[in-house]
Amino acid sequence: MFWRARSTSGRAICLSDQFPVIKPEEVMNGKVRFVGLPPVDLGERIDWTANPHGNRSWALNLHSLRWLGRLVAEFERSGGQAYLDRAADLADHWMRHNPRGVPGISRWAWAEHAVALRAPALVCLSEHVRTRRLWNSLAEHGEVLADPALYREGHNHGLDQDIALLVVGCRLGRTQWRDLAIRRMTTSAELSIDAQGALHEQAPRYGVYVHRRLGAALRAISESGAEQPQRLVARRRALESYVAHATQPDGYLVPLGDSPADNRGDGFAHTWPEVGVFDTGYVFGRTAWDDPASAYYSIRFGPGRRLHGHEDHLGVTYSAQGRRILVEAGFHSYERTEYVAWTRSPEAHNVPIVTGADFRPGTATDLVASSVGPGRQSYELADDAYGVRRTRHILVHHGSDLMAVHDSVPTGTLRSLWHFDPALRIVSQGEGMVVLGDSDGFRVTMLQFPGAGQEVGSGPISPGYLRTAEGVTVLSPEAARVLTLIIPGTDTPTP
């Protein structure tokens, strides 16, 4: 909801519906909870350098003060003066204890994204509280947001910076800041979202985030009295195709790049073809829209890893008959640990690994050929990520579900690596054959040729933020050419 200022300084555009849901009484009692971690009691004297969970996202959320903005919204909803008083006290305490450029404050206090997320909360507060310190802080936030050296063009952080600069500029009556924000967000959107709608951040989860934030930006532009740029409107509309295609039949986003496996892609129209091929590096295919039992697959190619992407080129995921089958290690967190680094590596994905060769990060992959029919699709991909041309042919057949993958190198050998959904457990195995099943009796068979030397084990999968589970992994025999067949719904596949 937007709230108009009753001050002569300028309009307070309050994006209160963009603030996270909190438990107001917890915050009133000094407790906060972020990113699904247990609540933390901030105490009477808040230590803004604290990070009790040792979590980067938690620290960012603390300094974003968006939780304070929700208190302002609660005051506006209920009329409870105590909520506004608490928000004003918290904001004043933060401003007094986090002067910019002073040694000893948290590095998150004036991090560019924290500034972008905090400024709109302070604007909301400024509609009801007017102090010299708050006004000076808004001006300082605006100067930081307008600084081109700190701007993240073509990035979701940059969009948040633009929204913040727009609302601060309107509140302080600085039209030049508003106009700068609108120009930047339009240019930035055309850099980050291509004409097909694919987001170059290489993670579908950020497609949902950017779509939502662009909606807020367009509303704020209108509320500011400016005209919505049609180029910006067009890119937001194009983004909807990418997000819809990246949403699996069960309603969850396919967990590519930094996309948690438990993020949903609801609310996007299903008016697109069943197969979407995006030039920036994605193939998404399904049997039918709006059918939870539809088969579904994703394939990665395109430019090398950047921003929120993983080293997942040539990787595939596959679902059929209402079950996820082939998955990837997924997104765990933004923490700087060995495990998180591993989740971005090729070994965390369903890819061919060239034996005895060093991987070259950031290598682009070509979609060499594709054939898309109503019940059968095939693709050929290739790159030289290991210094030798590795080629992957993929065939997906619907009706009698089947995925066939053929990997090859002209010299040397490779091994194909596969990760199965944690719901699937080994039922039986033999030379080149693994049968997996779940507790409902569903079965899926993997066949590999050659079969001698196949290794079956287990590995970690991240089903959600900061969560892990064990899933079956299969490593093919070492060979110059490996054929892998995934046959859902049976443990006795016919030839």
Tab-separated table of C-alpha atoms in Angstrom:
chain	number	residue	atom	x	y	z
A	1	MET	CA	0.000	0.000	0.000
A	2	PHE	CA	1.216	3.533	-0.751
A	3	TRP	CA	0.909	6.358	1.772
A	4	ARG	CA	1.031	10.007	0.790
A	5	ALA	CA	2.990	12.383	2.953
A	6	ARG	CA	1.234	15.167	4.785
A	7	SER	CA	4.487	17.137	4.755
A	8	THR	CA	5.331	19.929	2.354
A	9	SER	CA	8.833	18.529	1.835
A	10	GLY	CA	7.761	15.992	-0.765
A	11	ARG	CA	5.662	12.917	-1.244
A	12	ALA	CA	6.395	9.903	0.975
A	13	ILE	CA	5.993	6.904	-1.296
A	14	CYS	CA	5.792	4.045	1.184
A	15	LEU	CA	6.178	0.566	-0.292
A	16	SER	CA	4.939	-1.067	2.886
A	17	ASP	CA	3.700	-4.230	1.182
A	18	GLN	CA	7.284	-4.944	0.113
A	19	PHE	CA	8.501	-5.342	3.688
A	20	PRO	CA	8.884	-8.879	5.078
A	21	VAL	CA	6.228	-10.392	7.289
A	22	ILE	CA	7.254	-10.257	10.944
A	23	LYS	CA	5.731	-10.972	14.326
A	24	PRO	CA	5.246	-7.389	15.572
A	25	GLU	CA	5.060	-8.349	19.224
A	26	GLU	CA	8.398	-10.143	18.991
A	27	VAL	CA	10.078	-7.004	17.647
A	28	MET	CA	8.349	-4.923	20.291
A	29	ASN	CA	9.964	-7.228	22.861
A	30	GLY	CA	13.413	-6.890	21.308
A	31	LYS	CA	13.510	-10.066	19.210
A	32	VAL	CA	14.122	-10.473	15.485
A	33	ARG	CA	14.208	-13.492	13.220
A	34	PHE	CA	15.627	-13.544	9.708
A	35	VAL	CA	16.162	-16.073	6.882
A	36	GLY	CA	14.502	-18.896	8.780
A	37	LEU	CA	17.023	-18.890	11.619
A	38	PRO	CA	15.977	-18.948	15.306
A	39	PRO	CA	14.963	-15.604	16.849
A	40	VAL	CA	17.611	-13.407	18.434
A	41	ASP	CA	17.078	-11.134	21.418
A	42	LEU	CA	18.707	-7.815	20.543
A	43	GLY	CA	18.607	-6.628	24.155
A	44	GLU	CA	18.155	-3.135	25.519
A	45	ARG	CA	21.405	-1.879	24.018
A	46	ILE	CA	21.571	-3.224	20.507
A	47	ASP	CA	24.980	-4.310	19.309
A	48	TRP	CA	24.783	-3.553	15.593
A	49	THR	CA	28.051	-5.385	14.964
A	50	ALA	CA	26.583	-8.634	16.265
A	51	ASN	CA	25.993	-11.628	14.021
A	52	PRO	CA	25.019	-14.401	16.456
A	53	HIS	CA	24.332	-16.969	13.735
A	54	GLY	CA	27.491	-16.102	11.794
A	55	ASN	CA	25.302	-15.747	8.700
A	56	ARG	CA	25.854	-13.138	5.992
A	57	SER	CA	22.194	-12.918	5.062
A	58	TRP	CA	21.186	-12.468	8.718
A	59	ALA	CA	23.577	-9.531	9.109
A	60	LEU	CA	22.309	-7.922	5.909
A	61	ASN	CA	18.700	-8.244	7.088
A	62	LEU	CA	19.546	-6.683	10.453
A	63	HIS	CA	20.955	-3.551	8.812
A	64	SER	CA	18.305	-3.330	6.092
A	65	LEU	CA	15.792	-2.218	8.792
A	66	ARG	CA	12.963	-3.564	6.634
A	67	TRP	CA	11.611	-5.223	9.766
A	68	LEU	CA	11.381	-1.719	11.251
A	69	GLY	CA	9.387	-0.650	8.196
A	70	ARG	CA	6.859	-3.356	8.958
A	71	LEU	CA	6.334	-1.827	12.396
A	72	VAL	CA	5.426	1.450	10.701
A	73	ALA	CA	2.943	-0.441	8.524
A	74	GLU	CA	1.497	-2.062	11.650
A	75	PHE	CA	1.022	1.379	13.193
A	76	GLU	CA	-0.772	2.559	10.066
A	77	ARG	CA	-2.957	-0.548	10.071
A	78	SER	CA	-3.864	-0.607	13.751
A	79	GLY	CA	-3.244	2.926	14.995
A	80	GLY	CA	-1.126	1.535	17.830
A	81	GLN	CA	1.225	4.379	18.752
A	82	ALA	CA	3.619	1.985	20.472
A	83	TYR	CA	4.562	0.440	17.104
A	84	LEU	CA	5.549	3.817	15.686
A	85	ASP	CA	7.439	4.778	18.837
A	86	ARG	CA	9.392	1.530	18.739
A	87	ALA	CA	10.222	2.017	15.051
A	88	ALA	CA	11.361	5.586	15.687
A	89	ASP	CA	13.563	4.534	18.618
A	90	LEU	CA	15.148	1.713	16.608
A	91	ALA	CA	15.860	3.944	13.640
A	92	ASP	CA	17.344	6.659	15.826
A	93	HIS	CA	19.513	4.119	17.641
A	94	TRP	CA	20.763	2.737	14.333
A	95	MET	CA	21.584	6.196	12.968
A	96	ARG	CA	23.482	7.224	16.121
A	97	HIS	CA	25.544	4.039	16.254
A	98	ASN	CA	26.307	3.550	12.557
A	99	PRO	CA	27.809	6.777	11.189
A	100	ARG	CA	29.182	6.187	7.708
A	101	GLY	CA	32.934	5.918	7.397
A	102	VAL	CA	33.630	5.499	11.104
A	103	PRO	CA	35.864	2.535	12.077
A	104	GLY	CA	34.344	-0.211	14.163
A	105	ILE	CA	30.852	-0.338	12.686
A	106	SER	CA	29.567	-3.440	10.917
A	107	ARG	CA	30.669	-3.773	7.298
A	108	TRP	CA	27.016	-4.440	6.518
A	109	ALA	CA	25.832	-1.076	7.838
A	110	TRP	CA	26.627	0.821	4.648
A	111	ALA	CA	26.914	-2.085	2.204
A	112	GLU	CA	25.259	-1.008	-1.054
A	113	HIS	CA	22.388	-3.497	-0.777
A	114	ALA	CA	21.708	-2.684	2.870
A	115	VAL	CA	21.457	1.008	1.948
A	116	ALA	CA	19.053	0.209	-0.895
A	117	LEU	CA	16.769	-1.876	1.324
A	118	ARG	CA	16.918	0.448	4.338
A	119	ALA	CA	16.146	3.765	2.630
A	120	PRO	CA	12.491	2.902	1.765
A	121	ALA	CA	11.865	1.923	5.404
A	122	LEU	CA	13.208	5.285	6.557
A	123	VAL	CA	11.001	7.042	4.005
A	124	CYS	CA	7.949	5.269	5.446
A	125	LEU	CA	8.983	6.331	8.944
A	126	SER	CA	9.498	9.933	7.797
A	127	GLU	CA	5.801	10.324	7.040
A	128	HIS	CA	5.072	10.186	10.765
A	129	VAL	CA	8.387	11.160	12.393
A	130	ARG	CA	10.338	14.247	11.447
A	131	THR	CA	13.684	14.849	13.082
A	132	ARG	CA	16.822	16.542	11.830
A	133	ARG	CA	18.756	13.288	12.233
A	134	LEU	CA	16.258	11.316	10.129
A	135	TRP	CA	16.175	13.983	7.419
A	136	ASN	CA	19.959	14.163	7.295
A	137	SER	CA	20.156	10.381	7.110
A	138	LEU	CA	17.723	10.297	4.180
A	139	ALA	CA	19.899	12.831	2.370
A	140	GLU	CA	23.000	10.761	3.066
A	141	HIS	CA	21.264	7.621	1.815
A	142	GLY	CA	20.323	9.477	-1.356
A	143	GLU	CA	23.918	10.558	-1.959
A	144	VAL	CA	25.145	6.989	-1.574
A	145	LEU	CA	22.395	5.653	-3.837
A	146	ALA	CA	23.144	8.229	-6.539
A	147	ASP	CA	26.905	7.555	-6.498
A	148	PRO	CA	27.741	5.856	-9.824
A	149	ALA	CA	30.763	4.167	-8.258
A	150	LEU	CA	28.471	2.222	-5.908
A	151	TYR	CA	25.769	1.394	-8.433
A	152	ARG	CA	25.175	-2.265	-9.480
A	153	GLU	CA	23.948	-1.840	-13.047
A	154	GLY	CA	22.163	-4.846	-14.551
A	155	HIS	CA	21.816	-6.494	-11.144
A	156	ASN	CA	18.918	-7.000	-8.735
A	157	HIS	CA	20.833	-4.877	-6.205
A	158	GLY	CA	20.875	-2.066	-8.753
A	159	LEU	CA	17.097	-2.288	-9.123
A	160	ASP	CA	16.715	-2.001	-5.354
A	161	GLN	CA	19.078	0.983	-5.418
A	162	ASP	CA	16.937	2.636	-8.088
A	163	ILE	CA	13.696	2.117	-6.181
A	164	ALA	CA	15.298	3.536	-3.036
A	165	LEU	CA	16.737	6.545	-4.845
A	166	LEU	CA	13.357	7.267	-6.400
A	167	VAL	CA	11.448	7.298	-3.103
A	168	VAL	CA	14.179	9.249	-1.278
A	169	GLY	CA	14.303	11.773	-4.108
A	170	CYS	CA	10.534	12.242	-3.982
A	171	ARG	CA	10.539	12.607	-0.202
A	172	LEU	CA	13.272	15.247	-0.231
A	173	GLY	CA	11.897	17.033	-3.265
A	174	ARG	CA	14.950	16.226	-5.399
A	175	THR	CA	13.454	15.558	-8.807
A	176	GLN	CA	16.869	14.939	-10.343
A	177	TRP	CA	17.304	11.865	-8.139
A	178	ARG	CA	13.908	10.540	-9.166
A	179	ASP	CA	14.668	11.048	-12.851
A	180	LEU	CA	18.115	9.464	-12.511
A	181	ALA	CA	16.562	6.413	-10.848
A	182	ILE	CA	14.016	5.983	-13.657
A	183	ARG	CA	16.678	6.297	-16.371
A	184	ARG	CA	18.972	3.838	-14.628
A	185	MET	CA	16.336	1.195	-13.955
A	186	THR	CA	15.232	1.251	-17.595
A	187	THR	CA	18.750	0.842	-18.940
A	188	SER	CA	19.562	-1.741	-16.283
A	189	ALA	CA	16.474	-3.813	-17.077
A	190	GLU	CA	17.473	-4.047	-20.720
A	191	LEU	CA	20.915	-5.265	-19.680
A	192	SER	CA	19.648	-7.874	-17.228
A	193	ILE	CA	16.573	-9.163	-19.110
A	194	ASP	CA	16.908	-10.024	-22.777
A	195	ALA	CA	14.160	-9.691	-25.374
A	196	GLN	CA	13.112	-13.315	-24.769
A	197	GLY	CA	12.701	-12.566	-21.056
A	198	ALA	CA	15.654	-14.538	-19.710
A	199	LEU	CA	17.403	-12.999	-16.716
A	200	HIS	CA	21.183	-12.975	-17.060
A	201	GLU	CA	21.727	-13.565	-13.327
A	202	GLN	CA	21.467	-17.298	-14.134
A	203	ALA	CA	19.052	-18.278	-11.361
A	204	PRO	CA	15.256	-18.486	-11.875
A	205	ARG	CA	14.649	-17.478	-8.258
A	206	TYR	CA	15.975	-14.023	-9.116
A	207	GLY	CA	13.557	-13.857	-12.020
A	208	VAL	CA	10.719	-13.952	-9.496
A	209	TYR	CA	12.435	-11.376	-7.285
A	210	VAL	CA	13.173	-8.962	-10.134
A	211	HIS	CA	9.630	-9.309	-11.501
A	212	ARG	CA	8.184	-8.421	-8.097
A	213	ARG	CA	10.556	-5.522	-7.586
A	214	LEU	CA	9.911	-4.172	-11.070
A	215	GLY	CA	6.218	-4.169	-10.168
A	216	ALA	CA	7.028	-2.067	-7.111
A	217	ALA	CA	9.229	0.208	-9.223
A	218	LEU	CA	6.480	0.842	-11.774
A	219	ARG	CA	3.975	1.628	-9.036
A	220	ALA	CA	6.429	4.022	-7.415
A	221	ILE	CA	7.085	5.743	-10.739
A	222	SER	CA	3.368	6.353	-11.194
A	223	GLU	CA	3.001	7.530	-7.603
A	224	SER	CA	5.853	9.976	-8.162
A	225	GLY	CA	3.951	11.655	-10.975
A	226	ALA	CA	6.276	10.404	-13.735
A	227	GLU	CA	5.261	8.286	-16.715
A	228	GLN	CA	6.076	4.581	-16.708
A	229	PRO	CA	8.745	3.860	-19.377
A	230	GLN	CA	7.230	1.419	-21.851
A	231	ARG	CA	10.632	-0.208	-22.379
A	232	LEU	CA	10.652	-1.079	-18.682
A	233	VAL	CA	7.080	-2.405	-18.832
A	234	ALA	CA	7.995	-4.560	-21.844
A	235	ARG	CA	11.015	-6.164	-20.162
A	236	ARG	CA	8.998	-7.007	-17.068
A	237	ARG	CA	6.338	-8.625	-19.234
A	238	ALA	CA	8.966	-10.617	-21.150
A	239	LEU	CA	10.430	-11.892	-17.872
A	240	GLU	CA	7.161	-13.700	-17.157
A	241	SER	CA	7.846	-16.246	-19.916
A	242	TYR	CA	11.215	-17.187	-18.405
A	243	VAL	CA	9.810	-17.636	-14.899
A	244	ALA	CA	6.792	-19.624	-16.116
A	245	HIS	CA	9.002	-22.011	-18.110
A	246	ALA	CA	11.389	-22.368	-15.149
A	247	THR	CA	8.536	-23.477	-12.879
A	248	GLN	CA	8.202	-27.249	-12.546
A	249	PRO	CA	4.822	-29.020	-12.694
A	250	ASP	CA	4.716	-29.169	-8.874
A	251	GLY	CA	4.788	-25.341	-8.758
A	252	TYR	CA	8.377	-25.006	-7.532
A	253	LEU	CA	11.125	-23.279	-9.481
A	254	VAL	CA	13.699	-25.605	-10.960
A	255	PRO	CA	16.693	-25.135	-8.607
A	256	LEU	CA	19.263	-23.867	-11.100
A	257	GLY	CA	22.013	-21.556	-9.883
A	258	ASP	CA	21.313	-19.829	-6.580
A	259	SER	CA	17.667	-20.933	-6.571
A	260	PRO	CA	16.521	-22.865	-3.482
A	261	ALA	CA	14.557	-26.003	-4.296
A	262	ASP	CA	11.625	-24.863	-2.133
A	263	ASN	CA	10.948	-21.538	-3.935
A	264	ARG	CA	7.670	-21.342	-5.808
A	265	GLY	CA	6.920	-19.700	-9.142
A	266	ASP	CA	3.199	-19.047	-8.671
A	267	GLY	CA	1.118	-16.399	-10.393
A	268	PHE	CA	2.557	-16.463	-13.913
A	269	ALA	CA	0.460	-17.143	-17.008
A	270	HIS	CA	0.778	-20.538	-18.720
A	271	THR	CA	0.079	-19.351	-22.245
A	272	TRP	CA	3.448	-20.309	-23.706
A	273	PRO	CA	4.532	-23.309	-25.829
A	274	GLU	CA	5.404	-26.436	-23.838
A	275	VAL	CA	9.085	-26.091	-24.783
A	276	GLY	CA	11.030	-22.876	-24.283
A	277	VAL	CA	14.541	-22.441	-25.687
A	278	PHE	CA	16.248	-19.303	-24.376
A	279	ASP	CA	19.334	-18.118	-26.219
A	280	THR	CA	21.066	-17.085	-23.003
A	281	GLY	CA	21.409	-20.732	-22.012
A	282	TYR	CA	18.211	-22.535	-21.029
A	283	VAL	CA	15.912	-25.196	-22.383
A	284	PHE	CA	12.742	-25.907	-20.411
A	285	GLY	CA	10.318	-28.563	-21.621
A	286	ARG	CA	7.170	-30.226	-20.336
A	287	THR	CA	4.418	-32.534	-21.514
A	288	ALA	CA	1.638	-30.077	-20.664
A	289	TRP	CA	0.908	-26.989	-18.610
A	290	ASP	CA	-1.198	-27.212	-15.442
A	291	ASP	CA	-0.706	-30.961	-15.050
A	292	PRO	CA	1.178	-31.989	-11.874
A	293	ALA	CA	2.016	-35.340	-13.488
A	294	SER	CA	3.589	-33.717	-16.552
A	295	ALA	CA	7.090	-34.705	-17.513
A	296	TYR	CA	9.524	-31.790	-17.208
A	297	TYR	CA	13.197	-31.183	-17.958
A	298	SER	CA	15.757	-28.394	-17.961
A	299	ILE	CA	19.038	-28.129	-19.871
A	300	ARG	CA	21.822	-25.568	-19.368
A	301	PHE	CA	24.159	-24.065	-21.952
A	302	GLY	CA	25.151	-20.540	-23.019
A	303	PRO	CA	27.577	-17.940	-21.604
A	304	GLY	CA	29.942	-18.856	-18.785
A	305	ARG	CA	29.004	-18.628	-15.123
A	306	ARG	CA	28.262	-15.183	-13.733
A	307	LEU	CA	26.457	-13.555	-10.796
A	308	HIS	CA	24.145	-16.224	-9.308
A	309	GLY	CA	24.966	-18.991	-11.772
A	310	HIS	CA	26.684	-22.326	-11.195
A	311	GLU	CA	29.112	-24.332	-13.316
A	312	ASP	CA	26.194	-26.405	-14.601
A	313	HIS	CA	26.604	-26.310	-18.376
A	314	LEU	CA	25.415	-29.464	-20.177
A	315	GLY	CA	23.511	-30.222	-16.969
A	316	VAL	CA	19.964	-31.587	-17.003
A	317	THR	CA	17.137	-32.078	-14.532
A	318	TYR	CA	14.184	-34.388	-15.127
A	319	SER	CA	10.772	-35.055	-13.604
A	320	ALA	CA	8.064	-37.448	-14.770
A	321	GLN	CA	4.807	-38.956	-13.530
A	322	GLY	CA	4.596	-36.467	-10.687
A	323	ARG	CA	8.071	-37.236	-9.288
A	324	ARG	CA	11.346	-35.396	-9.371
A	325	ILE	CA	14.006	-37.784	-10.645
A	326	LEU	CA	17.235	-36.054	-11.671
A	327	VAL	CA	18.087	-33.081	-9.489
A	328	GLU	CA	21.190	-31.047	-8.708
A	329	ALA	CA	22.927	-30.368	-5.424
A	330	GLY	CA	21.074	-27.052	-5.462
A	331	PHE	CA	21.470	-23.844	-3.497
A	332	HIS	CA	22.359	-24.046	0.186
A	333	SER	CA	23.294	-20.485	1.244
A	334	TYR	CA	25.587	-17.550	0.559
A	335	GLU	CA	28.008	-18.620	3.266
A	336	ARG	CA	31.661	-18.917	2.327
A	337	THR	CA	32.200	-22.583	3.093
A	338	GLU	CA	33.752	-25.467	1.195
A	339	TYR	CA	30.362	-27.094	0.833
A	340	VAL	CA	28.765	-23.977	-0.698
A	341	ALA	CA	31.706	-23.669	-3.091
A	342	TRP	CA	31.181	-27.322	-4.041
A	343	THR	CA	27.482	-26.754	-4.826
A	344	ARG	CA	28.593	-24.373	-7.587
A	345	SER	CA	31.090	-26.831	-9.078
A	346	PRO	CA	30.459	-29.186	-12.023
A	347	GLU	CA	30.515	-32.167	-9.649
A	348	ALA	CA	27.319	-30.887	-7.979
A	349	HIS	CA	25.417	-31.176	-11.282
A	350	ASN	CA	24.364	-33.805	-13.808
A	351	VAL	CA	27.218	-33.350	-16.254
A	352	PRO	CA	29.977	-35.287	-18.054
A	353	ILE	CA	33.368	-34.972	-16.340
A	354	VAL	CA	36.429	-35.432	-18.550
A	355	THR	CA	38.869	-37.697	-16.734
A	356	GLY	CA	42.386	-36.507	-16.041
A	357	ALA	CA	41.692	-32.969	-17.265
A	358	ASP	CA	41.379	-29.663	-15.434
A	359	PHE	CA	38.067	-27.834	-15.566
A	360	ARG	CA	38.177	-24.304	-16.947
A	361	PRO	CA	35.654	-22.154	-15.057
A	362	GLY	CA	33.432	-19.769	-16.968
A	363	THR	CA	33.541	-21.639	-20.272
A	364	ALA	CA	30.611	-21.046	-22.617
A	365	THR	CA	28.602	-23.942	-24.070
A	366	ASP	CA	26.967	-24.044	-27.505
A	367	LEU	CA	23.551	-25.401	-28.346
A	368	VAL	CA	24.676	-26.956	-31.624
A	369	ALA	CA	21.333	-28.349	-32.770
A	370	SER	CA	17.787	-28.913	-31.582
A	371	SER	CA	14.628	-30.592	-32.807
A	372	VAL	CA	11.357	-29.882	-31.021
A	373	GLY	CA	8.265	-31.961	-31.722
A	374	PRO	CA	5.075	-32.449	-29.695
A	375	GLY	CA	6.113	-35.784	-28.170
A	376	ARG	CA	9.836	-35.882	-28.722
A	377	GLN	CA	12.662	-33.359	-28.426
A	378	SER	CA	16.390	-33.686	-29.037
A	379	TYR	CA	19.356	-31.422	-28.460
A	380	GLU	CA	23.094	-31.404	-29.100
A	381	LEU	CA	25.418	-29.335	-26.896
A	382	ALA	CA	29.193	-28.962	-26.899
A	383	ASP	CA	32.024	-27.049	-25.240
A	384	ASP	CA	35.717	-27.298	-24.409
A	385	ALA	CA	35.467	-26.730	-20.665
A	386	TYR	CA	38.124	-29.410	-20.064
A	387	GLY	CA	40.389	-28.448	-22.955
A	388	VAL	CA	38.817	-31.063	-25.216
A	389	ARG	CA	35.490	-30.894	-26.995
A	390	ARG	CA	32.857	-32.696	-24.951
A	391	THR	CA	29.527	-33.298	-26.658
A	392	ARG	CA	26.186	-34.193	-25.127
A	393	HIS	CA	23.171	-35.420	-27.108
A	394	ILE	CA	19.871	-35.423	-25.235
A	395	LEU	CA	16.655	-37.100	-26.334
A	396	VAL	CA	13.415	-36.654	-24.356
A	397	HIS	CA	10.420	-38.809	-25.262
A	398	HIS	CA	6.952	-38.244	-23.848
A	399	GLY	CA	3.999	-40.615	-23.611
A	400	SER	CA	6.158	-43.564	-22.680
A	401	ASP	CA	8.542	-41.354	-20.719
A	402	LEU	CA	12.239	-41.597	-21.487
A	403	MET	CA	15.338	-39.453	-21.277
A	404	ALA	CA	18.410	-40.624	-23.186
A	405	VAL	CA	21.757	-38.844	-22.857
A	406	HIS	CA	24.842	-39.640	-24.916
A	407	ASP	CA	28.178	-38.084	-23.852
A	408	SER	CA	31.378	-38.234	-25.858
A	409	VAL	CA	34.886	-36.841	-26.274
A	410	PRO	CA	37.083	-37.268	-29.393
A	411	THR	CA	40.148	-38.184	-27.337
A	412	GLY	CA	40.541	-39.479	-23.798
A	413	THR	CA	37.626	-40.540	-21.601
A	414	LEU	CA	34.832	-39.127	-19.505
A	415	ARG	CA	32.469	-40.154	-16.725
A	416	SER	CA	28.847	-39.021	-16.530
A	417	LEU	CA	27.680	-37.936	-13.081
A	418	TRP	CA	24.053	-38.138	-11.923
A	419	HIS	CA	22.216	-36.952	-8.791
A	420	PHE	CA	18.812	-38.370	-7.860
A	421	ASP	CA	16.100	-36.771	-5.762
A	422	PRO	CA	16.458	-37.658	-2.040
A	423	ALA	CA	12.977	-39.266	-2.090
A	424	LEU	CA	14.404	-42.057	-4.277
A	425	ARG	CA	16.318	-44.953	-2.781
A	426	ILE	CA	18.107	-47.894	-4.396
A	427	VAL	CA	15.814	-50.872	-4.971
A	428	SER	CA	18.259	-53.015	-6.909
A	429	GLN	CA	21.369	-52.706	-9.013
A	430	GLY	CA	23.427	-54.718	-11.434
A	431	GLU	CA	26.082	-54.095	-14.042
A	432	GLY	CA	25.115	-50.822	-15.710
A	433	MET	CA	21.623	-50.866	-14.197
A	434	VAL	CA	20.207	-49.112	-11.132
A	435	VAL	CA	16.563	-49.262	-10.044
A	436	LEU	CA	15.365	-46.611	-7.619
A	437	GLY	CA	12.023	-46.147	-5.914
A	438	ASP	CA	10.110	-44.122	-3.359
A	439	SER	CA	7.804	-45.046	-0.485
A	440	ASP	CA	4.721	-44.857	-2.742
A	441	GLY	CA	5.933	-47.630	-4.994
A	442	PHE	CA	7.150	-45.456	-7.863
A	443	ARG	CA	10.117	-46.947	-9.710
A	444	VAL	CA	12.639	-45.525	-12.154
A	445	THR	CA	15.428	-47.374	-13.949
A	446	MET	CA	18.788	-46.041	-15.056
A	447	LEU	CA	20.700	-47.988	-17.709
A	448	GLN	CA	24.251	-47.130	-18.762
A	449	PHE	CA	26.356	-48.409	-21.653
A	450	PRO	CA	29.057	-49.430	-21.059
A	451	GLY	CA	28.020	-50.735	-17.664
A	452	ALA	CA	31.103	-52.333	-16.149
A	453	GLY	CA	32.724	-50.003	-13.612
A	454	GLN	CA	29.641	-47.979	-12.755
A	455	GLU	CA	29.813	-46.510	-9.211
A	456	VAL	CA	26.699	-46.015	-7.081
A	457	GLY	CA	26.940	-43.941	-3.920
A	458	SER	CA	25.351	-40.996	-2.143
A	459	GLY	CA	25.874	-37.280	-1.921
A	460	PRO	CA	24.386	-34.150	-0.349
A	461	ILE	CA	21.388	-32.382	-1.884
A	462	SER	CA	20.014	-29.053	-0.615
A	463	PRO	CA	16.197	-29.223	-0.487
A	464	GLY	CA	16.051	-25.661	0.897
A	465	TYR	CA	18.037	-22.814	2.421
A	466	LEU	CA	20.599	-24.099	4.970
A	467	ARG	CA	19.220	-27.641	4.602
A	468	THR	CA	20.825	-30.819	3.303
A	469	ALA	CA	19.681	-34.354	2.565
A	470	GLU	CA	21.343	-37.423	1.111
A	471	GLY	CA	20.547	-38.516	-2.418
A	472	VAL	CA	21.741	-41.373	-4.594
A	473	THR	CA	24.546	-40.524	-7.000
A	474	VAL	CA	25.679	-42.583	-9.978
A	475	LEU	CA	29.029	-42.213	-11.709
A	476	SER	CA	29.260	-43.913	-15.072
A	477	PRO	CA	32.134	-46.138	-16.190
A	478	GLU	CA	35.094	-44.362	-17.732
A	479	ALA	CA	34.815	-44.351	-21.526
A	480	ALA	CA	35.098	-42.171	-24.599
A	481	ARG	CA	31.334	-42.511	-25.102
A	482	VAL	CA	28.661	-43.128	-22.481
A	483	LEU	CA	24.942	-43.633	-23.078
A	484	THR	CA	22.585	-43.124	-20.128
A	485	LEU	CA	18.876	-43.983	-20.215
A	486	ILE	CA	16.402	-42.789	-17.576
A	487	ILE	CA	13.143	-44.755	-17.761
A	488	PRO	CA	10.453	-43.622	-15.279
A	489	GLY	CA	7.650	-45.818	-14.003
A	490	THR	CA	9.267	-49.239	-14.296
A	491	ASP	CA	11.866	-51.536	-12.794
A	492	THR	CA	11.752	-53.909	-15.787
A	493	PRO	CA	12.334	-51.791	-18.885
A	494	THR	CA	11.735	-53.442	-22.239
A	495	PRO	CA	14.510	-53.330	-24.874
